[in-house]
CSV table of C-alpha atoms and ligand atoms in Angstrom, one decimal:
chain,number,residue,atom,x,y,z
A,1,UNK,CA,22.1,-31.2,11.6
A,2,UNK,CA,21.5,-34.6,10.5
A,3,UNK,CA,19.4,-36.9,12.4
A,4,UNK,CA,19.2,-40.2,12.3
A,5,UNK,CA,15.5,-41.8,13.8
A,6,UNK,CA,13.5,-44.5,14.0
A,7,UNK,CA,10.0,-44.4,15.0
A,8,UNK,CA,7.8,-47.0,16.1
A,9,UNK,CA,4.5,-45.6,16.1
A,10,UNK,CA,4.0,-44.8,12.1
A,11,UNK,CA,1.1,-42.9,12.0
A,12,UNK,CA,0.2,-38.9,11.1
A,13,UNK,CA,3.4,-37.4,10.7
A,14,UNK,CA,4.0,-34.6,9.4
A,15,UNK,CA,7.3,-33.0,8.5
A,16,UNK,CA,8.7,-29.6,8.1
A,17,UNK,CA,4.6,-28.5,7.9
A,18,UNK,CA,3.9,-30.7,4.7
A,19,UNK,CA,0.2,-31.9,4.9
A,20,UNK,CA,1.2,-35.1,3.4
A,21,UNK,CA,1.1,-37.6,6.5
A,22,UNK,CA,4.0,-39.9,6.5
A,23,UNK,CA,4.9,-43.3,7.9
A,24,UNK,CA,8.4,-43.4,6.4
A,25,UNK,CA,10.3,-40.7,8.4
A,26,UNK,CA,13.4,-42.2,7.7
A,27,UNK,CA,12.6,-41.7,4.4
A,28,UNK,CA,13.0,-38.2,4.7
A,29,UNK,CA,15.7,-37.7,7.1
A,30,UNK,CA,17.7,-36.5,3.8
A,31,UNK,CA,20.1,-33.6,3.6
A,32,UNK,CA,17.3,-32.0,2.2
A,33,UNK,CA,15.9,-31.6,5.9
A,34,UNK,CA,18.8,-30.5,7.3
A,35,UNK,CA,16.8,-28.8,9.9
A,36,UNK,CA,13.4,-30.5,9.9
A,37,UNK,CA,10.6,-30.2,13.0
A,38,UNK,CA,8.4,-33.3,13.8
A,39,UNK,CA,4.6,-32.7,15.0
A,40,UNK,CA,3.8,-35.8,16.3
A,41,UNK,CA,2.3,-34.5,19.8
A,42,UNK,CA,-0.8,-35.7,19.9
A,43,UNK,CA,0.3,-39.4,18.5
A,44,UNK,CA,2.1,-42.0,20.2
A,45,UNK,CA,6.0,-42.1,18.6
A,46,UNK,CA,9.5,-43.0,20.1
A,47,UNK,CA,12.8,-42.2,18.3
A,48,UNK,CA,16.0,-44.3,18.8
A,49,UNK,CA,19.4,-43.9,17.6
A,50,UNK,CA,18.8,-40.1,17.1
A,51,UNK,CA,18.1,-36.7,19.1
A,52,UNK,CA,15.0,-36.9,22.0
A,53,UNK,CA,12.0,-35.0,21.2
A,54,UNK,CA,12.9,-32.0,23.0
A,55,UNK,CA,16.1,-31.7,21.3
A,56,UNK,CA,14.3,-31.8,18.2
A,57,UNK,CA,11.6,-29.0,19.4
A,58,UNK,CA,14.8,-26.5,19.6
A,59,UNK,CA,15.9,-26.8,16.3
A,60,UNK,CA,12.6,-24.0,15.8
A,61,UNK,CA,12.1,-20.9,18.1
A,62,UNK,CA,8.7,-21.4,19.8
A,63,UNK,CA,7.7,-18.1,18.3
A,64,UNK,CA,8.1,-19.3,14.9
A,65,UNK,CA,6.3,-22.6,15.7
A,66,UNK,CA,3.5,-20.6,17.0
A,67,UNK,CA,3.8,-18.4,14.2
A,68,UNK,CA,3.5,-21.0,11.9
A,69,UNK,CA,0.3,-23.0,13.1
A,70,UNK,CA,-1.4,-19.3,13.2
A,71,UNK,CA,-0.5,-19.3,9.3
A,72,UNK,CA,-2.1,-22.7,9.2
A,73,UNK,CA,-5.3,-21.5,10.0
A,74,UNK,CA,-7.2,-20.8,7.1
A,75,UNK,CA,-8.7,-17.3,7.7
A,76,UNK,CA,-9.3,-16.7,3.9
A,77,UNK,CA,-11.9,-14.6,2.5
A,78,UNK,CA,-14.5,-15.1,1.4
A,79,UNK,CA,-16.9,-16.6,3.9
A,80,UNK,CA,-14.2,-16.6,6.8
A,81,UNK,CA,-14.5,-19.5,9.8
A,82,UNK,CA,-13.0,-17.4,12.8
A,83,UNK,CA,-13.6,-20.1,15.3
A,84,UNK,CA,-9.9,-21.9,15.0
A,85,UNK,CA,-8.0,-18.5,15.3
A,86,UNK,CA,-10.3,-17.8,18.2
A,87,UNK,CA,-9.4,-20.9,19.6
A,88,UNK,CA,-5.7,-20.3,18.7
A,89,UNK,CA,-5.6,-17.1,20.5
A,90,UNK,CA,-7.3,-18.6,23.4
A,91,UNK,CA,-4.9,-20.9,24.2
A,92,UNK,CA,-2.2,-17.9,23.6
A,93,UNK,CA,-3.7,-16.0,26.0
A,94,UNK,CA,-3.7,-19.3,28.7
A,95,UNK,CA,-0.3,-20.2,28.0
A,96,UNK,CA,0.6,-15.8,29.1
A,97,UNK,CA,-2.0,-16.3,32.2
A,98,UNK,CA,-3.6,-13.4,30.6
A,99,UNK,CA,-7.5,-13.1,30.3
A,100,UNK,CA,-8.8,-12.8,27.0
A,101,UNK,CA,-12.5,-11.1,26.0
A,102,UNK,CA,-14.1,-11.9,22.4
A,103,UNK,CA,-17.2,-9.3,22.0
A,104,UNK,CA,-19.4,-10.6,19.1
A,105,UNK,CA,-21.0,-7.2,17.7
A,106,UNK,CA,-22.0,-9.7,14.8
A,107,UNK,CA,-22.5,-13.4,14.3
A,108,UNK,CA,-19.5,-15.2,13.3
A,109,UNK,CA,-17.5,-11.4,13.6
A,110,UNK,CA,-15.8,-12.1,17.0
A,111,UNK,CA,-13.3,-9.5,18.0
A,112,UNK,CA,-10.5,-10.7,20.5
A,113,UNK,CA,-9.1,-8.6,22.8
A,114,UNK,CA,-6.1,-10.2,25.1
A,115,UNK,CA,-5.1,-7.9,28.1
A,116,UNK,CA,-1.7,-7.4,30.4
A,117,UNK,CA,-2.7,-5.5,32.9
A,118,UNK,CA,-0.3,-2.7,34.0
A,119,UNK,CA,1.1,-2.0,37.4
A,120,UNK,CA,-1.0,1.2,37.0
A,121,UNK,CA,-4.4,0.3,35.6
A,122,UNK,CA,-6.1,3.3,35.8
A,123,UNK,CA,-3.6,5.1,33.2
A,124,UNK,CA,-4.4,5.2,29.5
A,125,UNK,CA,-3.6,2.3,27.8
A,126,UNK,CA,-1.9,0.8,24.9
A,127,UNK,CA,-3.6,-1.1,22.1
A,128,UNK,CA,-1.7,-3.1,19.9
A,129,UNK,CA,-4.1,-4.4,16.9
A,130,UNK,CA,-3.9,-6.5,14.1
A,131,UNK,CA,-6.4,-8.7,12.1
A,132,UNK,CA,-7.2,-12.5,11.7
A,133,UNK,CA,-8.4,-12.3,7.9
A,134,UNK,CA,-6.7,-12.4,4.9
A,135,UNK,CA,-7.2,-12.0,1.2
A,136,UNK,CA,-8.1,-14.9,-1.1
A,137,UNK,CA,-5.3,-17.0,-2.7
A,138,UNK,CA,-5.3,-18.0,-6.6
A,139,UNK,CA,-4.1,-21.1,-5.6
A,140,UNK,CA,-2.5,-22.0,-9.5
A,141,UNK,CA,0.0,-18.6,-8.8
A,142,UNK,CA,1.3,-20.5,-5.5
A,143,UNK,CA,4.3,-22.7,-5.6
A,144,UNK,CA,3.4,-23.5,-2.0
A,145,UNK,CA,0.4,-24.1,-0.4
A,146,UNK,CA,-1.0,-21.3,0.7
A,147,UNK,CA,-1.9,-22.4,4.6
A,148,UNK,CA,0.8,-25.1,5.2
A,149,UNK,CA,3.1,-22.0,6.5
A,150,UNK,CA,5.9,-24.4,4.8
A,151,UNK,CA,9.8,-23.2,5.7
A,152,UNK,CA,12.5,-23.4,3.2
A,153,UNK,CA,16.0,-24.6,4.2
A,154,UNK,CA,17.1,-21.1,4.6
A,155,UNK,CA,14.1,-20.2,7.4
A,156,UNK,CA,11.8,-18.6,4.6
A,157,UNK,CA,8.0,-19.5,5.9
A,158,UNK,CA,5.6,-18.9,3.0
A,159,UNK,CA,1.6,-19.0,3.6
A,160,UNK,CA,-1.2,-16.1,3.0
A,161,UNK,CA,-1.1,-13.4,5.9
A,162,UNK,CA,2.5,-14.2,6.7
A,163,UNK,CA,3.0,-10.5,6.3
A,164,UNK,CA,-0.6,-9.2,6.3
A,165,UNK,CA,-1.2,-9.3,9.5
A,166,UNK,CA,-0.4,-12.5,11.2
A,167,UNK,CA,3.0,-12.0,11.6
A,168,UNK,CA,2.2,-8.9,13.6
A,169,UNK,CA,-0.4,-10.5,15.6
A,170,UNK,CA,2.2,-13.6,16.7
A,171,UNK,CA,5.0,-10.4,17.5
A,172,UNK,CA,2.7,-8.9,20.2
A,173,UNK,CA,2.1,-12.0,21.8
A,174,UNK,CA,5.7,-13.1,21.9
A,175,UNK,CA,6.7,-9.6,22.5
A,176,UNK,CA,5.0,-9.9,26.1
A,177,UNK,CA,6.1,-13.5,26.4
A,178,UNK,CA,9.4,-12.5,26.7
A,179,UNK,CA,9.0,-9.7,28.7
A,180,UNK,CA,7.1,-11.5,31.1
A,181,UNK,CA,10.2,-13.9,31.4
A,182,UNK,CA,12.6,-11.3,31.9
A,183,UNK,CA,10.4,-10.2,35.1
A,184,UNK,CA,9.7,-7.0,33.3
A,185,UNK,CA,6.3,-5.4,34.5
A,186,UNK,CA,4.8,-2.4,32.8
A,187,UNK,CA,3.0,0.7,34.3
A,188,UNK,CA,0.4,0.8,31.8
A,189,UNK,CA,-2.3,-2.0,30.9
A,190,UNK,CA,-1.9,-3.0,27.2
A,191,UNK,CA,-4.5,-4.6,24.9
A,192,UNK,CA,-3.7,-6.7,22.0
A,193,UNK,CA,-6.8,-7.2,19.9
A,194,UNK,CA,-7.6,-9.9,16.9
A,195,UNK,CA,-10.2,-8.3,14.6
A,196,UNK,CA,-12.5,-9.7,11.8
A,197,UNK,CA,-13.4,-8.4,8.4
A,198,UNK,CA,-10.3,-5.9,8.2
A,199,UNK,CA,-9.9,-6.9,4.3
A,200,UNK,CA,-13.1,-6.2,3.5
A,201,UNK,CA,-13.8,-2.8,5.2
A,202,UNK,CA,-14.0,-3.7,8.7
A,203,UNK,CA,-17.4,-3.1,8.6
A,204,UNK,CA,-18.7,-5.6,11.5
A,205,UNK,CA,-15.4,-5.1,13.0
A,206,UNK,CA,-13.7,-2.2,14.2
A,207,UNK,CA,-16.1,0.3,12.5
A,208,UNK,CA,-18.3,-0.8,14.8
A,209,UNK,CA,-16.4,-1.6,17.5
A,210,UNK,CA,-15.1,1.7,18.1
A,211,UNK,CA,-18.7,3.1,19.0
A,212,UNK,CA,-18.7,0.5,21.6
A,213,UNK,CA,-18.7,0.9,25.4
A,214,UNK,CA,-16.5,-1.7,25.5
A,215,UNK,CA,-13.9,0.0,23.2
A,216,UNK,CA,-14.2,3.1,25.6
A,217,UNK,CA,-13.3,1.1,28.6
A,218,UNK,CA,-10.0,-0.3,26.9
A,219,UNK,CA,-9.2,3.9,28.4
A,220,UNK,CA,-7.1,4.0,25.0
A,221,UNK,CA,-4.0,6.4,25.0
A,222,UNK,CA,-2.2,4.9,21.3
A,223,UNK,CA,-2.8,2.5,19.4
A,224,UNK,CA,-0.2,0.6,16.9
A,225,UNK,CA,-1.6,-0.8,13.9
A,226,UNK,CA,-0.4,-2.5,10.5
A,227,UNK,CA,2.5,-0.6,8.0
A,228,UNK,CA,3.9,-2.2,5.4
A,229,UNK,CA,7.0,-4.8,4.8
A,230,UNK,CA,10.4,-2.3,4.1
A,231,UNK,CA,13.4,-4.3,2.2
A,232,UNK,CA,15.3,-1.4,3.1
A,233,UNK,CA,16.9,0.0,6.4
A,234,UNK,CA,13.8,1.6,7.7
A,235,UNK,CA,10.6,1.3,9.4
A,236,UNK,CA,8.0,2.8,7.2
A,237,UNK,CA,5.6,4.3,9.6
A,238,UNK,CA,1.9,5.3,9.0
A,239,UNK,CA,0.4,8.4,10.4
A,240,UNK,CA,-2.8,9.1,8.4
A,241,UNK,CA,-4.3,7.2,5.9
A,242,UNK,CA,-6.4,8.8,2.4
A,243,UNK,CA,-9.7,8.7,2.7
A,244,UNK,CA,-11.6,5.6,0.1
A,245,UNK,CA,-14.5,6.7,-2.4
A,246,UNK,CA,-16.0,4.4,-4.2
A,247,UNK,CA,-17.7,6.9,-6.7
A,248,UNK,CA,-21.0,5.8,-8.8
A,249,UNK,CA,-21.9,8.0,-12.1
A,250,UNK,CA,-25.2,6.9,-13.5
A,251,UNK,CA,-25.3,7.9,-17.0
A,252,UNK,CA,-29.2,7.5,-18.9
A,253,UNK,CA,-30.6,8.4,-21.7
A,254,UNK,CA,-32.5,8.1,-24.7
A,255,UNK,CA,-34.1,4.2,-25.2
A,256,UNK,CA,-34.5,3.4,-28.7
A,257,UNK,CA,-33.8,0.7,-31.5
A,258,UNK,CA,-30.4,0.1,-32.2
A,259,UNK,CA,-30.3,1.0,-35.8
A,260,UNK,CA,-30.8,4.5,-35.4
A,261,UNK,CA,-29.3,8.0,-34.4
A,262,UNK,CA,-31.2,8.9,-31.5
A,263,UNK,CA,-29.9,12.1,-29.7
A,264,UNK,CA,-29.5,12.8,-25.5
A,265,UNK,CA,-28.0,8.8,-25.2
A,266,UNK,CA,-25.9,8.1,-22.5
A,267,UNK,CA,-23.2,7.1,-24.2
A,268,UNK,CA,-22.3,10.4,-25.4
A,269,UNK,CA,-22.6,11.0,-22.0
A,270,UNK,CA,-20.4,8.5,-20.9
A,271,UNK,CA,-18.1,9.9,-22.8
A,272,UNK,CA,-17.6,13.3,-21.5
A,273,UNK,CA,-17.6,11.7,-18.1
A,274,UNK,CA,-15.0,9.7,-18.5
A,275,UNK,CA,-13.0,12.4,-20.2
A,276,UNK,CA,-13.5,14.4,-17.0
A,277,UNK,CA,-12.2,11.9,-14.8
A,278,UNK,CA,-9.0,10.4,-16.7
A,279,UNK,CA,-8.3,14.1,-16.9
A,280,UNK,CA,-8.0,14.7,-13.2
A,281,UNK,CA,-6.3,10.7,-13.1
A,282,UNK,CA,-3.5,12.3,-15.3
A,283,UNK,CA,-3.4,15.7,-13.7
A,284,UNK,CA,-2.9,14.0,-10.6
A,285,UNK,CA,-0.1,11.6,-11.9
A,286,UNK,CA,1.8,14.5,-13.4
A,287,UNK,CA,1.8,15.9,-9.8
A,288,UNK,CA,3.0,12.1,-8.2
A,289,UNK,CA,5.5,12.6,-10.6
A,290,UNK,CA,7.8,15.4,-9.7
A,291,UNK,CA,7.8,13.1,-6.0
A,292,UNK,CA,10.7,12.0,-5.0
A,293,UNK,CA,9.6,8.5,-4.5
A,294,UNK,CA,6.6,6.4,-6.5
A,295,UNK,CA,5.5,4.6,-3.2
A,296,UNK,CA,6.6,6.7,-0.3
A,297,UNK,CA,4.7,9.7,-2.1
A,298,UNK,CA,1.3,7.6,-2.9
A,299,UNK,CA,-0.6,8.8,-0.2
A,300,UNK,CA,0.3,12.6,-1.1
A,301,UNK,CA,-2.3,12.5,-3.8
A,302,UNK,CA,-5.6,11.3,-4.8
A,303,UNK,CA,-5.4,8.3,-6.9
A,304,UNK,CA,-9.1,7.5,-9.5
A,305,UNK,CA,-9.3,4.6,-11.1
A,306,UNK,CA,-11.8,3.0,-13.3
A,307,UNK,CA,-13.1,-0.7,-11.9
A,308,UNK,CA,-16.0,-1.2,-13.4
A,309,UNK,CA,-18.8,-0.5,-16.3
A,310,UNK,CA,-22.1,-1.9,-16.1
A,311,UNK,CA,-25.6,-1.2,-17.9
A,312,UNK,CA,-29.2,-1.5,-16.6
A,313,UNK,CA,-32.0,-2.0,-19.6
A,314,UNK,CA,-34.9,-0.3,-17.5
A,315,UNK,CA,-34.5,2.5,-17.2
A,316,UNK,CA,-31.6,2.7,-19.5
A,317,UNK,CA,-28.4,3.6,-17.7
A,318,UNK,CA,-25.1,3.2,-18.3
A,319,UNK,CA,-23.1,3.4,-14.8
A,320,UNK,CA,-19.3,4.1,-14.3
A,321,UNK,CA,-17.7,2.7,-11.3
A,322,UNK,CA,-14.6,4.8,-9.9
A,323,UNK,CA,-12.3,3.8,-7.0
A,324,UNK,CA,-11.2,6.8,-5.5
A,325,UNK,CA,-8.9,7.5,-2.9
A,326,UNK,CA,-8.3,11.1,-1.5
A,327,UNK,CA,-5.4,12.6,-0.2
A,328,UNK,CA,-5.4,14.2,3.1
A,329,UNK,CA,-5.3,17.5,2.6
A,330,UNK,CA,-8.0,17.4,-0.4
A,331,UNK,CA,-11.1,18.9,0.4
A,332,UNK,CA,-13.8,16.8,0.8
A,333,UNK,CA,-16.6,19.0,-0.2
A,334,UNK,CA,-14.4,20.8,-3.2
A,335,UNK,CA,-13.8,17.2,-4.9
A,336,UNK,CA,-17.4,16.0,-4.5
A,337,UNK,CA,-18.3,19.9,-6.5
A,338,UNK,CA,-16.1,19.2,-9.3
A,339,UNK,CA,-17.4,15.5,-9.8
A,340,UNK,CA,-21.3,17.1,-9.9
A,341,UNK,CA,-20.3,19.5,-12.3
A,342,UNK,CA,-18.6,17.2,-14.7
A,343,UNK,CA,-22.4,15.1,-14.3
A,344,UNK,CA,-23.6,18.7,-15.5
A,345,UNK,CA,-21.4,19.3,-18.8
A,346,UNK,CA,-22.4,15.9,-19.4
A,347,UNK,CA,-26.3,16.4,-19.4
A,348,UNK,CA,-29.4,15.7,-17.8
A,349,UNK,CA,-29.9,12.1,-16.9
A,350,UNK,CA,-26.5,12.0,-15.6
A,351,UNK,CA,-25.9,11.3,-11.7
A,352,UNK,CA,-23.9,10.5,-9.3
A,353,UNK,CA,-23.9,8.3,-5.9
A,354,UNK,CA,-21.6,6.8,-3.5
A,355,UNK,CA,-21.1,3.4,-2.3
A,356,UNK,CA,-18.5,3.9,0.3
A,357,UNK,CA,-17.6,7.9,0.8
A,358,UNK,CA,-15.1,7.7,4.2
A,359,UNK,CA,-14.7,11.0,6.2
A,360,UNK,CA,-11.4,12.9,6.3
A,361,UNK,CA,-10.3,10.6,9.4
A,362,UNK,CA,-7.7,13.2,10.6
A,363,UNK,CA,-3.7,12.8,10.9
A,364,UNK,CA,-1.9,11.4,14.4
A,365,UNK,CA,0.1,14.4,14.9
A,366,UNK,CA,4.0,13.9,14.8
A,367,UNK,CA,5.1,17.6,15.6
A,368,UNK,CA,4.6,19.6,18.8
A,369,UNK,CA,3.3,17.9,21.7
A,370,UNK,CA,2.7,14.5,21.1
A,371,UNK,CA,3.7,12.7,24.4
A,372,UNK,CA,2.9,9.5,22.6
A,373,UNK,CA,5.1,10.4,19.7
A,374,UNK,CA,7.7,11.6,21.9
A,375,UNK,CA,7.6,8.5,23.8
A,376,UNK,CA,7.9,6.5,20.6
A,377,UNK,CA,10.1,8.1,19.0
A,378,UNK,CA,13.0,8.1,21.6
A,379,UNK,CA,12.4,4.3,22.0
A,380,UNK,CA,12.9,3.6,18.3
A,381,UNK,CA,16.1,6.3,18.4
A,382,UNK,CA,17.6,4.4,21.6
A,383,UNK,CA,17.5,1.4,19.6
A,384,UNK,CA,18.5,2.9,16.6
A,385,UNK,CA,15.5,2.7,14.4
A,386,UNK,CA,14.9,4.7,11.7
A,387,UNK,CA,11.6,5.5,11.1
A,388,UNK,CA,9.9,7.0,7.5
A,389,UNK,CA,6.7,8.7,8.5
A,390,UNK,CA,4.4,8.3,6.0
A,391,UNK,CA,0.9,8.6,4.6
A,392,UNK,CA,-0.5,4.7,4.2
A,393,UNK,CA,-1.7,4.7,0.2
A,394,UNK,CA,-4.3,1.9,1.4
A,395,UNK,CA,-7.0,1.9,4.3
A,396,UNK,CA,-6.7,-0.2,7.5
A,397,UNK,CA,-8.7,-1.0,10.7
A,398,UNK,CA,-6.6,2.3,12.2
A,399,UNK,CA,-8.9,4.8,10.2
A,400,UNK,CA,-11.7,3.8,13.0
A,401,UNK,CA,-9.1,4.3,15.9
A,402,UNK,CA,-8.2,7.2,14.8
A,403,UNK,CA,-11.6,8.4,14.1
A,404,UNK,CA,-12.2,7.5,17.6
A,405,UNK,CA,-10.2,9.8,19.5
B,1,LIG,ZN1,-3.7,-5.8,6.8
C-alpha cells in the first residue's frame, strides 16, 4: 500500500514505532513504508488526499498494536519501574470489562492478576502466567532499539521480552478478547497473572506469592506457564524443571609471605576441588552425549559450571563459585554427599555453603490420570498440535506453582 497524506497538525509523530518525532510525514511516505502505522492519537492531525485514520489503524492487527506498546515499556532489569506495565494491563483489563487485582507482597513488586470469571465459579480454575521483567540489553549488540518494538517490512517486531515473556502475556489477553467476541463463555474462571522479578529468581514474586491466601483463593486446578520459542513443527512443552544450586566451596589455609613454601595453603586445595568438580562436569557431558538431541536432552542431566573465583585476605580463603543445576531424578541428598567429601580429600579448612539450594519441585505428571493432561492434550491433538514434552534446562516462576500443589 502506498499512501499518499498531508497533515496539518505537524507535531509528535511517530512512524512505524521510531522514537524520532517527525513533522515531515510526507517525507516518509516512501516505498520503504509500504505498510506504515501513524500514532498520532493523542495530537491534533487531519490527512487529505490519502486513507482516513481508521483505514490506516487496519493496516496492524490490534493485537500486534497492543503487543507492541507492551514491548515499549521498558521493564529492564536492573532496578525495574513496574508502574507503566501495571498501568498497561489495567487498561487491558478495562477494555475486557474484566476486574483486575495487583497484590503488593513487596514495595514496587506488584503482582497482577486479571480474572474471567466462569459460568461455574466454584470449579477449579485456570491460571495462565507470564512475567513483566526482562533481562538487560547490551545496547552496542542491538541493531534496533531495544524498547521501540520496531517492525520490519516483512512483520518482524524486534524489542527485549518480545519472546521472553511479553508475547505470551499479550496472547492470553487477546486470546479471551476474541473469545469474548465470538460469544464464547467458559465453565471455569481463568486467571491471567503479570508477575515481577521472574528473571531474577522470583523471589518477591511468585515464591512468595504462592504461600499466599490470596494465591489459594485463585482455587487453582493448572496452570500454563513459559516454554521456549520452537523453529521447528512442534510445541516444546515443559513438565518439570531441574532443580538450581548455586554451590559455594570455601577453600583456606595457611597465611604467610609470598616468597616461601608454606604447606596446608588453599590453593593446593583449590586444586583438588576443582579437579573433583570438572570431573563430574565431564562425566556428566559424556552421558548428554550419547542423547539424542543437545537441547531437548539438557534437562536429563545435571549441568556444573564454574562462574566465579574470589579471595578474602582475613581469614585467608580462596572461594569457588559453581552454578549447578540438577536433574530430576538426581538425588538431592546423594549429590550434596559427594560435594562434602570432595571438601574432605581436599583438607581441613575446606567448606562448603549454598547460596540458592532449590528443592526437588516434583514433575506435572503426563501418564495415567491426569484429567488436566488429558484435557490438554486432546485439545492440542484436535487441532493438530504436536507437542514435545520436555524437561525445561532453565528455571521459571512455574517451579513455585508446581511446588504449590
Ligand atoms: Zn521468562
Amino acid at each position: 500500500m502506498f499512501l499518499k497524506l498531508s497533515i496539518t497538525a505537524t507535531k509528535n509523530f511517530f512512524i512505524d514505532g521510531s522514537n524520532e518525532p517527525t513533522d515531515n510525514l510526507l517525507g516518509n511516505t516512501a516505498p520503504q513504508y509500504p505498510m506504515f502505522t501513524v500514532q498520532c492519537e493523542d495530537y491534533q492531525c487531519s490527512f487529505t488526499g490519502g486513507e482516513t485514520m481508521a483505514a490506516l489503524k487496519e493496516t496492524e492487527d490490534g493485537a500486534v498494536t497492543r503487543f507492541r506498546e507492551y514491548l515499549r515499556i521498558p521493564s529492564v532489569h536492573p532496578d525495574v519501574n513496574y508502574d507503566e506495565c501495571v498501568s498497561f494491563l489495567t487498561r487491558q483489563a478495562s477494555s475486557l470489562g474484566l476486574p483486575i487485582q495487583v497484590h503488593q507482597l513487596v514495595k514496587n513488586k506488584p503482582i497482577v492478576v486479571i480474572t474471567w470469571e466462569g459460568t461455574n465459579p466454584t470449579l477449579p480454575t485456570i491460571l495462565l502466567n507470564s512475567h513483566m521483567d526482562v533481562v538487560p540489553v547490551y545496547r552496542e549488540k542491538w541493531t534496533k532499539d531495544p524498547f521501540n518494538a520496531e517492525k520490519d517490512e516483512h512483520g518482524n517486531i524486534y524489542g527485549r521480552g518480545s519472546q521472553d515473556m511479553k508475547c505470551v502475556g499479550i496472547q492470553y489477553l487477546e486470546a479471551i478478547r476474541k473469545l469474548q467476541k465470538e460469544g464464547v463463555k467458559l465453565r471455569r474462571t481463568v486467571h491471567i497473572s503479570f508477575m515481577p522479578d521472574e528473571e531474577i529468581g522470583g523471589k518477591d514474586g511468585m515464591r512468595k506469592f504462592v504461600n499466599t491466601s490470596d494465591f489459594f483463593e485463585l482455587n487453582i486446578g493448572v496452570s500454563l506457564d513459559e516454554g521456549v520459542a520452537n523453529p521447528m513443527e512442534e510445541l516444546l512443552l515443559f513438565y518439570a524443571e531441574r532443580s538450581s544450586w548455586s554451590v559455594e566451596v570455601h577453600c583456606s589455609g595457611t597465611p604467610g609471605h609470598g616468597t616461601l613454601f608454606h604447606e596446608d595453603t588453599s590453593g593446593e586445595k583449590l586444586q583438588i576441588i576443582l579437579d573433583r568438580f570438572m570431573t563430574y562436569r565431564q562425566q556428566q557431558k559424556d552421558i548428554m552425549e550419547t542423547k539424542p538431541h543437545p537441547i531437548f536432552s539438557l534437562g536429563e542431566v545435571t549441568s556444573l559450571n564454574l562462574t566465579q573465583m574470589k579471595s578474602t585476605l582475613v581469614p585467608p580463603d580462596l572461594v569457588l563459585v559453581f552454578d549447578v543445576r540438577v536433574a530430576i531424578d538426581q538425588d538431592h541428598q546423594e549429590l550434596e554427599e559427594l560435594m562434602q567429601s570432595w571438601c574432605l580429600e581436599a583438607g581441613p579448612g575446606v567448606t562448603l555453603t549454598f547460596a540458592q539450594k532449590d528443592p526437588n519441585f516434583g514433575i506435572t505428571e503426563l501418564e495415567g490420570n491426569n484429567p488436566w493432561w488429558a484435557a490438554f492434550k486432546g485439545a492440542c491433538n484436535e487441532m493438530e498440535v504436536n507437542l514435545r514434552p520436555m524437561i525445561c534446562p532453565g528455571v521459571t516462576d512455574a517451579r513455585y506453582i508446581r511446588q504449590a500443589s
